[in-house]
């Protein structure tokens, strides 16, 4: 998930730097991009070469999401949290636990049911918080992408969490921990997959921006639950879980124009909001708690950002 539009000019320059670094064929008006899981796309050399010299759809058409044949998490899904770091407070954990317990089955998560796999089977609106574990900081406070994968692997191989092919494992970091590949400067979270214990494991990184980059990763003040870092992370978590559901291997649902996935299309777009008693903006209620959660991309009928479906 790319950081807030407040730093959009820097985002654009970084995105193009990454695209230029990745490309090995000349970009054309019909160039095709694929997702990276971090909110920007990289040039798809094979697809771009195949499109050379051929008339393609306009930018508005290619901006829509299309299905590219990869796996989709259509079955009921299990959500697993790994609380990383030693500076988590109970209130922040409660905010993130509550949304994890109530996201599945909600009208908001139901937006994902408009997506389907190669057999035409739709995503089921079923997501359960099935397990949590802690890691007090075995890899320090500056995590590489490889460290984050290892945190997930360690939890599974140690038996703290099961090896679940229908699971989405979220590494939630405390406010003193960062990710060195671009947290706060290029993204607020990301998702990927890897093989662990013989299973294809889907996982995500979600950072806590409260003391590191509150203005760029969505933490608001006041925040709906008076926990700015956790309230901001809740929206990022929803973003990554949605993408892991519809594009778990980075080859299913995305835009050819820029490689964006469903939640990327609506990043930092909150739609209609209400005002809580503490003055904070919110647009979703999960359980008894209020949240400011980005919209998600609907592919039924006219493709667009929505807060719920139907």
PDB file of N, CA, C and O in Angstrom, residues 229-301:
ATOM      1  N   UNK A 229      -1.962   5.193  15.904  1.00  0.00           N
ATOM      2  CA  UNK A 229      -1.179   4.204  15.174  1.00  0.00           C
ATOM      3  C   UNK A 229      -1.997   2.992  14.787  1.00  0.00           C
ATOM      4  O   UNK A 229      -1.956   2.541  13.640  1.00  0.00           O
ATOM      5  N   UNK A 230      -2.769   2.466  15.722  1.00  0.00           N
ATOM      6  CA  UNK A 230      -3.589   1.280  15.453  1.00  0.00           C
ATOM      7  C   UNK A 230      -4.746   1.618  14.526  1.00  0.00           C
ATOM      8  O   UNK A 230      -5.107   0.828  13.651  1.00  0.00           O
ATOM      9  N   UNK A 231      -5.354   2.795  14.695  1.00  0.00           N
ATOM     10  CA  UNK A 231      -6.454   3.177  13.809  1.00  0.00           C
ATOM     11  C   UNK A 231      -5.967   3.308  12.370  1.00  0.00           C
ATOM     12  O   UNK A 231      -6.655   2.899  11.435  1.00  0.00           O
ATOM     13  N   UNK A 232      -4.780   3.887  12.175  1.00  0.00           N
ATOM     14  CA  UNK A 232      -4.218   3.964  10.831  1.00  0.00           C
ATOM     15  C   UNK A 232      -3.872   2.596  10.290  1.00  0.00           C
ATOM     16  O   UNK A 232      -4.125   2.281   9.130  1.00  0.00           O
ATOM     17  N   UNK A 233      -3.295   1.744  11.148  1.00  0.00           N
ATOM     18  CA  UNK A 233      -2.910   0.402  10.722  1.00  0.00           C
ATOM     19  C   UNK A 233      -4.122  -0.442  10.358  1.00  0.00           C
ATOM     20  O   UNK A 233      -4.024  -1.354   9.527  1.00  0.00           O
ATOM     21  N   UNK A 234      -5.276  -0.176  10.961  1.00  0.00           N
ATOM     22  CA  UNK A 234      -6.485  -0.945  10.663  1.00  0.00           C
ATOM     23  C   UNK A 234      -6.865  -0.817   9.186  1.00  0.00           C
ATOM     24  O   UNK A 234      -7.235  -1.795   8.535  1.00  0.00           O
ATOM     25  N   UNK A 235      -6.764   0.392   8.653  1.00  0.00           N
ATOM     26  CA  UNK A 235      -7.086   0.597   7.246  1.00  0.00           C
ATOM     27  C   UNK A 235      -6.061  -0.068   6.351  1.00  0.00           C
ATOM     28  O   UNK A 235      -6.402  -0.671   5.324  1.00  0.00           O
ATOM     29  N   UNK A 236      -4.787   0.016   6.730  1.00  0.00           N
ATOM     30  CA  UNK A 236      -3.732  -0.629   5.947  1.00  0.00           C
ATOM     31  C   UNK A 236      -3.905  -2.146   5.980  1.00  0.00           C
ATOM     32  O   UNK A 236      -3.745  -2.832   4.968  1.00  0.00           O
ATOM     33  N   UNK A 237      -4.256  -2.688   7.146  1.00  0.00           N
ATOM     34  CA  UNK A 237      -4.486  -4.125   7.267  1.00  0.00           C
ATOM     35  C   UNK A 237      -5.619  -4.573   6.362  1.00  0.00           C
ATOM     36  O   UNK A 237      -5.505  -5.577   5.635  1.00  0.00           O
ATOM     37  N   UNK A 238      -6.726  -3.835   6.371  1.00  0.00           N
ATOM     38  CA  UNK A 238      -7.850  -4.184   5.500  1.00  0.00           C
ATOM     39  C   UNK A 238      -7.415  -4.168   4.034  1.00  0.00           C
ATOM     40  O   UNK A 238      -7.776  -5.050   3.246  1.00  0.00           O
ATOM     41  N   UNK A 239      -6.642  -3.170   3.667  1.00  0.00           N
ATOM     42  CA  UNK A 239      -6.110  -3.035   2.305  1.00  0.00           C
ATOM     43  C   UNK A 239      -5.330  -4.287   1.904  1.00  0.00           C
ATOM     44  O   UNK A 239      -5.575  -4.880   0.850  1.00  0.00           O
ATOM     45  N   UNK A 240      -4.387  -4.703   2.749  1.00  0.00           N
ATOM     46  CA  UNK A 240      -3.526  -5.842   2.382  1.00  0.00           C
ATOM     47  C   UNK A 240      -4.292  -7.156   2.377  1.00  0.00           C
ATOM     48  O   UNK A 240      -4.025  -8.028   1.537  1.00  0.00           O
ATOM     49  N   UNK A 241      -5.235  -7.320   3.281  1.00  0.00           N
ATOM     50  CA  UNK A 241      -6.038  -8.551   3.308  1.00  0.00           C
ATOM     51  C   UNK A 241      -6.917  -8.653   2.067  1.00  0.00           C
ATOM     52  O   UNK A 241      -7.083  -9.742   1.491  1.00  0.00           O
ATOM     53  N   UNK A 242      -7.465  -7.532   1.629  1.00  0.00           N
ATOM     54  CA  UNK A 242      -8.265  -7.533   0.400  1.00  0.00           C
ATOM     55  C   UNK A 242      -7.422  -7.947  -0.802  1.00  0.00           C
ATOM     56  O   UNK A 242      -7.868  -8.751  -1.643  1.00  0.00           O
ATOM     57  N   UNK A 243      -6.215  -7.437  -0.882  1.00  0.00           N
ATOM     58  CA  UNK A 243      -5.354  -7.765  -2.019  1.00  0.00           C
ATOM     59  C   UNK A 243      -4.851  -9.199  -1.943  1.00  0.00           C
ATOM     60  O   UNK A 243      -4.736  -9.882  -2.970  1.00  0.00           O
ATOM     61  N   UNK A 244      -4.541  -9.664  -0.732  1.00  0.00           N
ATOM     62  CA  UNK A 244      -4.121 -11.051  -0.585  1.00  0.00           C
ATOM     63  C   UNK A 244      -5.246 -12.006  -0.973  1.00  0.00           C
ATOM     64  O   UNK A 244      -4.995 -13.107  -1.467  1.00  0.00           O
ATOM     65  N   UNK A 245      -6.483 -11.583  -0.785  1.00  0.00           N
ATOM     66  CA  UNK A 245      -7.641 -12.404  -1.142  1.00  0.00           C
ATOM     67  C   UNK A 245      -7.817 -12.497  -2.644  1.00  0.00           C
ATOM     68  O   UNK A 245      -7.996 -13.587  -3.206  1.00  0.00           O
ATOM     69  N   UNK A 246      -7.761 -11.377  -3.337  1.00  0.00           N
ATOM     70  CA  UNK A 246      -8.084 -11.349  -4.768  1.00  0.00           C
ATOM     71  C   UNK A 246      -6.867 -11.499  -5.675  1.00  0.00           C
ATOM     72  O   UNK A 246      -7.013 -11.778  -6.858  1.00  0.00           O
ATOM     73  N   UNK A 247      -5.670 -11.328  -5.112  1.00  0.00           N
ATOM     74  CA  UNK A 247      -4.449 -11.426  -5.917  1.00  0.00           C
ATOM     75  C   UNK A 247      -3.296 -11.997  -5.081  1.00  0.00           C
ATOM     76  O   UNK A 247      -2.242 -11.376  -4.958  1.00  0.00           O
ATOM     77  N   UNK A 248      -3.469 -13.193  -4.519  1.00  0.00           N
ATOM     78  CA  UNK A 248      -2.491 -13.706  -3.561  1.00  0.00           C
ATOM     79  C   UNK A 248      -1.111 -13.969  -4.133  1.00  0.00           C
ATOM     80  O   UNK A 248      -0.105 -13.841  -3.426  1.00  0.00           O
ATOM     81  N   UNK A 249      -1.031 -14.342  -5.410  1.00  0.00           N
ATOM     82  CA  UNK A 249       0.264 -14.645  -6.028  1.00  0.00           C
ATOM     83  C   UNK A 249       0.697 -13.557  -6.995  1.00  0.00           C
ATOM     84  O   UNK A 249       1.620 -13.752  -7.794  1.00  0.00           O
ATOM     85  N   UNK A 250       0.036 -12.401  -6.957  1.00  0.00           N
ATOM     86  CA  UNK A 250       0.370 -11.242  -7.794  1.00  0.00           C
ATOM     87  C   UNK A 250       0.186 -11.533  -9.278  1.00  0.00           C
ATOM     88  O   UNK A 250       0.875 -10.946 -10.120  1.00  0.00           O
ATOM     89  N   UNK A 251      -0.761 -12.398  -9.612  1.00  0.00           N
ATOM     90  CA  UNK A 251      -1.007 -12.736 -11.019  1.00  0.00           C
ATOM     91  C   UNK A 251      -2.480 -13.004 -11.305  1.00  0.00           C
ATOM     92  O   UNK A 251      -2.806 -13.715 -12.243  1.00  0.00           O
ATOM     93  N   UNK A 252      -3.366 -12.424 -10.500  1.00  0.00           N
ATOM     94  CA  UNK A 252      -4.803 -12.658 -10.695  1.00  0.00           C
ATOM     95  C   UNK A 252      -5.519 -11.372 -11.102  1.00  0.00           C
ATOM     96  O   UNK A 252      -5.605 -11.047 -12.278  1.00  0.00           O
ATOM     97  N   UNK A 253      -6.001 -10.608 -10.141  1.00  0.00           N
ATOM     98  CA  UNK A 253      -6.768  -9.406 -10.443  1.00  0.00           C
ATOM     99  C   UNK A 253      -5.908  -8.156 -10.271  1.00  0.00           C
ATOM    100  O   UNK A 253      -5.470  -7.835  -9.169  1.00  0.00           O
ATOM    101  N   UNK A 254      -5.691  -7.451 -11.385  1.00  0.00           N
ATOM    102  CA  UNK A 254      -4.962  -6.184 -11.329  1.00  0.00           C
ATOM    103  C   UNK A 254      -5.167  -5.418 -12.624  1.00  0.00           C
ATOM    104  O   UNK A 254      -5.710  -5.933 -13.604  1.00  0.00           O
ATOM    105  N   UNK A 255      -4.710  -4.168 -12.622  1.00  0.00           N
ATOM    106  CA  UNK A 255      -4.832  -3.293 -13.790  1.00  0.00           C
ATOM    107  C   UNK A 255      -3.599  -3.417 -14.671  1.00  0.00           C
ATOM    108  O   UNK A 255      -2.468  -3.320 -14.181  1.00  0.00           O
ATOM    109  N   UNK A 256      -3.804  -3.609 -15.961  1.00  0.00           N
ATOM    110  CA  UNK A 256      -2.689  -3.652 -16.910  1.00  0.00           C
ATOM    111  C   UNK A 256      -2.002  -2.294 -17.035  1.00  0.00           C
ATOM    112  O   UNK A 256      -0.823  -2.219 -17.391  1.00  0.00           O
ATOM    113  N   UNK A 257      -2.741  -1.231 -16.761  1.00  0.00           N
ATOM    114  CA  UNK A 257      -2.211   0.110 -16.992  1.00  0.00           C
ATOM    115  C   UNK A 257      -1.062   0.442 -16.048  1.00  0.00           C
ATOM    116  O   UNK A 257      -0.071   1.054 -16.454  1.00  0.00           O
ATOM    117  N   UNK A 258      -1.199   0.028 -14.768  1.00  0.00           N
ATOM    118  CA  UNK A 258      -0.196   0.425 -13.780  1.00  0.00           C
ATOM    119  C   UNK A 258       0.126  -0.672 -12.770  1.00  0.00           C
ATOM    120  O   UNK A 258       0.923  -0.445 -11.865  1.00  0.00           O
ATOM    121  N   UNK A 259      -0.484  -1.839 -12.906  1.00  0.00           N
ATOM    122  CA  UNK A 259      -0.217  -2.926 -11.978  1.00  0.00           C
ATOM    123  C   UNK A 259      -0.926  -2.802 -10.644  1.00  0.00           C
ATOM    124  O   UNK A 259      -0.652  -3.571  -9.723  1.00  0.00           O
ATOM    125  N   UNK A 260      -1.855  -1.873 -10.514  1.00  0.00           N
ATOM    126  CA  UNK A 260      -2.544  -1.706  -9.241  1.00  0.00           C
ATOM    127  C   UNK A 260      -3.516  -2.855  -8.990  1.00  0.00           C
ATOM    128  O   UNK A 260      -4.153  -3.371  -9.912  1.00  0.00           O
ATOM    129  N   UNK A 261      -3.646  -3.227  -7.714  1.00  0.00           N
ATOM    130  CA  UNK A 261      -4.612  -4.239  -7.291  1.00  0.00           C
ATOM    131  C   UNK A 261      -5.864  -3.544  -6.761  1.00  0.00           C
ATOM    132  O   UNK A 261      -5.943  -2.315  -6.751  1.00  0.00           O
ATOM    133  N   UNK A 262      -6.828  -4.357  -6.281  1.00  0.00           N
ATOM    134  CA  UNK A 262      -8.122  -3.766  -5.939  1.00  0.00           C
ATOM    135  C   UNK A 262      -8.029  -2.661  -4.882  1.00  0.00           C
ATOM    136  O   UNK A 262      -8.562  -1.566  -5.068  1.00  0.00           O
ATOM    137  N   UNK A 263      -7.346  -2.916  -3.767  1.00  0.00           N
ATOM    138  CA  UNK A 263      -7.283  -1.891  -2.723  1.00  0.00           C
ATOM    139  C   UNK A 263      -6.427  -0.696  -3.135  1.00  0.00           C
ATOM    140  O   UNK A 263      -6.665   0.427  -2.674  1.00  0.00           O
ATOM    141  N   UNK A 264      -5.432  -0.933  -4.012  1.00  0.00           N
ATOM    142  CA  UNK A 264      -4.632   0.192  -4.517  1.00  0.00           C
ATOM    143  C   UNK A 264      -5.497   1.225  -5.216  1.00  0.00           C
ATOM    144  O   UNK A 264      -5.217   2.426  -5.159  1.00  0.00           O
ATOM    145  N   UNK A 265      -6.527   0.747  -5.892  1.00  0.00           N
ATOM    146  CA  UNK A 265      -7.383   1.653  -6.668  1.00  0.00           C
ATOM    147  C   UNK A 265      -8.107   2.660  -5.773  1.00  0.00           C
ATOM    148  O   UNK A 265      -8.525   3.719  -6.251  1.00  0.00           O
ATOM    149  N   UNK A 266      -8.262   2.319  -4.493  1.00  0.00           N
ATOM    150  CA  UNK A 266      -9.023   3.182  -3.593  1.00  0.00           C
ATOM    151  C   UNK A 266      -8.210   3.646  -2.395  1.00  0.00           C
ATOM    152  O   UNK A 266      -8.768   4.133  -1.400  1.00  0.00           O
ATOM    153  N   UNK A 267      -6.888   3.514  -2.477  1.00  0.00           N
ATOM    154  CA  UNK A 267      -6.051   3.908  -1.343  1.00  0.00           C
ATOM    155  C   UNK A 267      -6.284   5.368  -0.969  1.00  0.00           C
ATOM    156  O   UNK A 267      -6.295   6.246  -1.837  1.00  0.00           O
ATOM    157  N   UNK A 268      -6.519   5.622   0.315  1.00  0.00           N
ATOM    158  CA  UNK A 268      -6.735   6.951   0.882  1.00  0.00           C
ATOM    159  C   UNK A 268      -8.035   7.598   0.408  1.00  0.00           C
ATOM    160  O   UNK A 268      -8.261   8.783   0.612  1.00  0.00           O
ATOM    161  N   UNK A 269      -8.897   6.798  -0.212  1.00  0.00           N
ATOM    162  CA  UNK A 269     -10.227   7.258  -0.612  1.00  0.00           C
ATOM    163  C   UNK A 269     -11.216   6.691   0.406  1.00  0.00           C
ATOM    164  O   UNK A 269     -11.502   5.491   0.394  1.00  0.00           O
ATOM    165  N   UNK A 270     -11.739   7.537   1.283  1.00  0.00           N
ATOM    166  CA  UNK A 270     -12.590   7.061   2.373  1.00  0.00           C
ATOM    167  C   UNK A 270     -14.075   7.232   2.095  1.00  0.00           C
ATOM    168  O   UNK A 270     -14.910   6.706   2.831  1.00  0.00           O
ATOM    169  N   UNK A 271     -14.428   7.975   1.044  1.00  0.00           N
ATOM    170  CA  UNK A 271     -15.839   8.168   0.737  1.00  0.00           C
ATOM    171  C   UNK A 271     -16.529   9.021   1.785  1.00  0.00           C
ATOM    172  O   UNK A 271     -15.918   9.871   2.441  1.00  0.00           O
ATOM    173  N   UNK A 272     -17.800   8.781   1.979  1.00  0.00           N
ATOM    174  CA  UNK A 272     -18.603   9.536   2.934  1.00  0.00           C
ATOM    175  C   UNK A 272     -18.207   9.178   4.362  1.00  0.00           C
ATOM    176  O   UNK A 272     -18.077   8.002   4.709  1.00  0.00           O
ATOM    177  N   UNK A 273     -17.996  10.182   5.196  1.00  0.00           N
ATOM    178  CA  UNK A 273     -17.606   9.939   6.582  1.00  0.00           C
ATOM    179  C   UNK A 273     -18.603  10.589   7.544  1.00  0.00           C
ATOM    180  O   UNK A 273     -19.366  11.484   7.175  1.00  0.00           O
ATOM    181  N   UNK A 274     -18.572  10.111   8.777  1.00  0.00           N
ATOM    182  CA  UNK A 274     -19.332  10.704   9.874  1.00  0.00           C
ATOM    183  C   UNK A 274     -18.334  11.184  10.920  1.00  0.00           C
ATOM    184  O   UNK A 274     -17.138  10.898  10.837  1.00  0.00           O
ATOM    185  N   UNK A 275     -18.823  11.901  11.918  1.00  0.00           N
ATOM    186  CA  UNK A 275     -17.952  12.434  12.963  1.00  0.00           C
ATOM    187  C   UNK A 275     -18.290  11.787  14.300  1.00  0.00           C
ATOM    188  O   UNK A 275     -19.444  11.813  14.738  1.00  0.00           O
ATOM    189  N   UNK A 276     -17.282  11.203  14.938  1.00  0.00           N
ATOM    190  CA  UNK A 276     -17.464  10.568  16.242  1.00  0.00           C
ATOM    191  C   UNK A 276     -17.532  11.620  17.340  1.00  0.00           C
ATOM    192  O   UNK A 276     -17.251  12.802  17.117  1.00  0.00           O
ATOM    193  N   UNK A 277     -17.868  11.181  18.541  1.00  0.00           N
ATOM    194  CA  UNK A 277     -18.029  12.115  19.659  1.00  0.00           C
ATOM    195  C   UNK A 277     -16.724  12.826  20.023  1.00  0.00           C
ATOM    196  O   UNK A 277     -16.748  13.922  20.578  1.00  0.00           O
ATOM    197  N   UNK A 278     -15.589  12.220  19.689  1.00  0.00           N
ATOM    198  CA  UNK A 278     -14.304  12.858  19.982  1.00  0.00           C
ATOM    199  C   UNK A 278     -13.810  13.739  18.843  1.00  0.00           C
ATOM    200  O   UNK A 278     -12.689  14.243  18.878  1.00  0.00           O
ATOM    201  N   UNK A 279     -14.648  13.905  17.811  1.00  0.00           N
ATOM    202  CA  UNK A 279     -14.300  14.754  16.679  1.00  0.00           C
ATOM    203  C   UNK A 279     -13.613  14.033  15.541  1.00  0.00           C
ATOM    204  O   UNK A 279     -13.328  14.641  14.501  1.00  0.00           O
ATOM    205  N   UNK A 280     -13.348  12.738  15.700  1.00  0.00           N
ATOM    206  CA  UNK A 280     -12.665  11.971  14.662  1.00  0.00           C
ATOM    207  C   UNK A 280     -13.623  11.576  13.543  1.00  0.00           C
ATOM    208  O   UNK A 280     -14.814  11.352  13.765  1.00  0.00           O
ATOM    209  N   UNK A 281     -13.089  11.488  12.330  1.00  0.00           N
ATOM    210  CA  UNK A 281     -13.859  11.017  11.193  1.00  0.00           C
ATOM    211  C   UNK A 281     -13.855   9.483  11.174  1.00  0.00           C
ATOM    212  O   UNK A 281     -12.852   8.852  11.485  1.00  0.00           O
ATOM    213  N   UNK A 282     -14.988   8.897  10.785  1.00  0.00           N
ATOM    214  CA  UNK A 282     -15.072   7.449  10.633  1.00  0.00           C
ATOM    215  C   UNK A 282     -16.077   7.112   9.539  1.00  0.00           C
ATOM    216  O   UNK A 282     -16.921   7.932   9.169  1.00  0.00           O
ATOM    217  N   UNK A 283     -15.991   5.913   8.983  1.00  0.00           N
ATOM    218  CA  UNK A 283     -16.936   5.503   7.953  1.00  0.00           C
ATOM    219  C   UNK A 283     -17.380   4.049   8.088  1.00  0.00           C
ATOM    220  O   UNK A 283     -18.205   3.585   7.303  1.00  0.00           O
ATOM    221  N   UNK A 284     -16.815   3.321   9.048  1.00  0.00           N
ATOM    222  CA  UNK A 284     -17.192   1.924   9.261  1.00  0.00           C
ATOM    223  C   UNK A 284     -17.322   1.659  10.756  1.00  0.00           C
ATOM    224  O   UNK A 284     -16.595   2.244  11.568  1.00  0.00           O
ATOM    225  N   UNK A 285     -18.236   0.753  11.090  1.00  0.00           N
ATOM    226  CA  UNK A 285     -18.348   0.269  12.457  1.00  0.00           C
ATOM    227  C   UNK A 285     -18.215  -1.240  12.431  1.00  0.00           C
ATOM    228  O   UNK A 285     -18.975  -1.932  11.743  1.00  0.00           O
ATOM    229  N   UNK A 286     -17.238  -1.759  13.140  1.00  0.00           N
ATOM    230  CA  UNK A 286     -17.039  -3.204  13.269  1.00  0.00           C
ATOM    231  C   UNK A 286     -17.188  -3.548  14.745  1.00  0.00           C
ATOM    232  O   UNK A 286     -16.477  -2.990  15.595  1.00  0.00           O
ATOM    233  N   UNK A 287     -18.113  -4.453  15.039  1.00  0.00           N
ATOM    234  CA  UNK A 287     -18.440  -4.695  16.433  1.00  0.00           C
ATOM    235  C   UNK A 287     -19.007  -3.427  17.025  1.00  0.00           C
ATOM    236  O   UNK A 287     -19.949  -2.835  16.488  1.00  0.00           O
ATOM    237  N   UNK A 288     -18.417  -2.959  18.099  1.00  0.00           N
ATOM    238  CA  UNK A 288     -18.878  -1.713  18.728  1.00  0.00           C
ATOM    239  C   UNK A 288     -17.906  -0.565  18.509  1.00  0.00           C
ATOM    240  O   UNK A 288     -18.084   0.509  19.085  1.00  0.00           O
ATOM    241  N   UNK A 289     -16.905  -0.776  17.646  1.00  0.00           N
ATOM    242  CA  UNK A 289     -15.849   0.222  17.470  1.00  0.00           C
ATOM    243  C   UNK A 289     -15.921   0.871  16.095  1.00  0.00           C
ATOM    244  O   UNK A 289     -16.284   0.229  15.106  1.00  0.00           O
ATOM    245  N   UNK A 290     -15.563   2.137  16.037  1.00  0.00           N
ATOM    246  CA  UNK A 290     -15.611   2.911  14.802  1.00  0.00           C
ATOM    247  C   UNK A 290     -14.221   2.974  14.170  1.00  0.00           C
ATOM    248  O   UNK A 290     -13.208   3.046  14.870  1.00  0.00           O
ATOM    249  N   UNK A 291     -14.199   3.015  12.833  1.00  0.00           N
ATOM    250  CA  UNK A 291     -12.950   3.022  12.088  1.00  0.00           C
ATOM    251  C   UNK A 291     -13.063   3.930  10.868  1.00  0.00           C
ATOM    252  O   UNK A 291     -14.155   4.108  10.304  1.00  0.00           O
ATOM    253  N   UNK A 292     -11.919   4.466  10.444  1.00  0.00           N
ATOM    254  CA  UNK A 292     -11.824   5.171   9.169  1.00  0.00           C
ATOM    255  C   UNK A 292     -11.049   4.249   8.230  1.00  0.00           C
ATOM    256  O   UNK A 292      -9.825   4.134   8.310  1.00  0.00           O
ATOM    257  N   UNK A 293     -11.790   3.557   7.358  1.00  0.00           N
ATOM    258  CA  UNK A 293     -11.226   2.515   6.507  1.00  0.00           C
ATOM    259  C   UNK A 293     -11.381   2.923   5.047  1.00  0.00           C
ATOM    260  O   UNK A 293     -12.466   3.344   4.623  1.00  0.00           O
ATOM    261  N   UNK A 294     -10.319   2.804   4.275  1.00  0.00           N
ATOM    262  CA  UNK A 294     -10.411   3.144   2.859  1.00  0.00           C
ATOM    263  C   UNK A 294     -11.477   2.302   2.156  1.00  0.00           C
ATOM    264  O   UNK A 294     -11.802   1.192   2.584  1.00  0.00           O
ATOM    265  N   UNK A 295     -12.008   2.826   1.086  1.00  0.00           N
ATOM    266  CA  UNK A 295     -12.950   2.066   0.283  1.00  0.00           C
ATOM    267  C   UNK A 295     -12.211   0.950  -0.482  1.00  0.00           C
ATOM    268  O   UNK A 295     -10.982   0.914  -0.508  1.00  0.00           O
ATOM    269  N   UNK A 296     -12.982   0.050  -1.090  1.00  0.00           N
ATOM    270  CA  UNK A 296     -12.400  -1.015  -1.897  1.00  0.00           C
ATOM    271  C   UNK A 296     -13.034  -0.987  -3.282  1.00  0.00           C
ATOM    272  O   UNK A 296     -14.104  -0.424  -3.479  1.00  0.00           O
ATOM    273  N   UNK A 297     -12.357  -1.618  -4.254  1.00  0.00           N
ATOM    274  CA  UNK A 297     -12.729  -1.538  -5.656  1.00  0.00           C
ATOM    275  C   UNK A 297     -13.749  -2.617  -6.000  1.00  0.00           C
ATOM    276  O   UNK A 297     -13.507  -3.811  -5.825  1.00  0.00           O
ATOM    277  N   UNK A 298     -14.892  -2.189  -6.501  1.00  0.00           N
ATOM    278  CA  UNK A 298     -15.969  -3.079  -6.937  1.00  0.00           C
ATOM    279  C   UNK A 298     -15.826  -3.359  -8.414  1.00  0.00           C
ATOM    280  O   UNK A 298     -15.601  -2.437  -9.207  1.00  0.00           O
ATOM    281  N   UNK A 299     -15.921  -4.635  -8.821  1.00  0.00           N
ATOM    282  CA  UNK A 299     -15.847  -4.935 -10.249  1.00  0.00           C
ATOM    283  C   UNK A 299     -17.205  -5.288 -10.848  1.00  0.00           C
ATOM    284  O   UNK A 299     -17.318  -5.490 -12.050  1.00  0.00           O
ATOM    285  N   UNK A 300     -18.243  -5.369 -10.020  1.00  0.00           N
ATOM    286  CA  UNK A 300     -19.582  -5.632 -10.540  1.00  0.00           C
ATOM    287  C   UNK A 300     -20.111  -4.364 -11.202  1.00  0.00           C
ATOM    288  O   UNK A 300     -19.916  -3.262 -10.700  1.00  0.00           O
ATOM    289  N   UNK A 301     -20.779  -4.539 -12.354  1.00  0.00           N
ATOM    290  CA  UNK A 301     -21.350  -3.395 -13.063  1.00  0.00           C
ATOM    291  C   UNK A 301     -20.240  -2.403 -13.390  1.00  0.00           C
ATOM    292  O   UNK A 301     -19.204  -2.769 -13.935  1.00  0.00           O
TER     293      UNK A 301
END
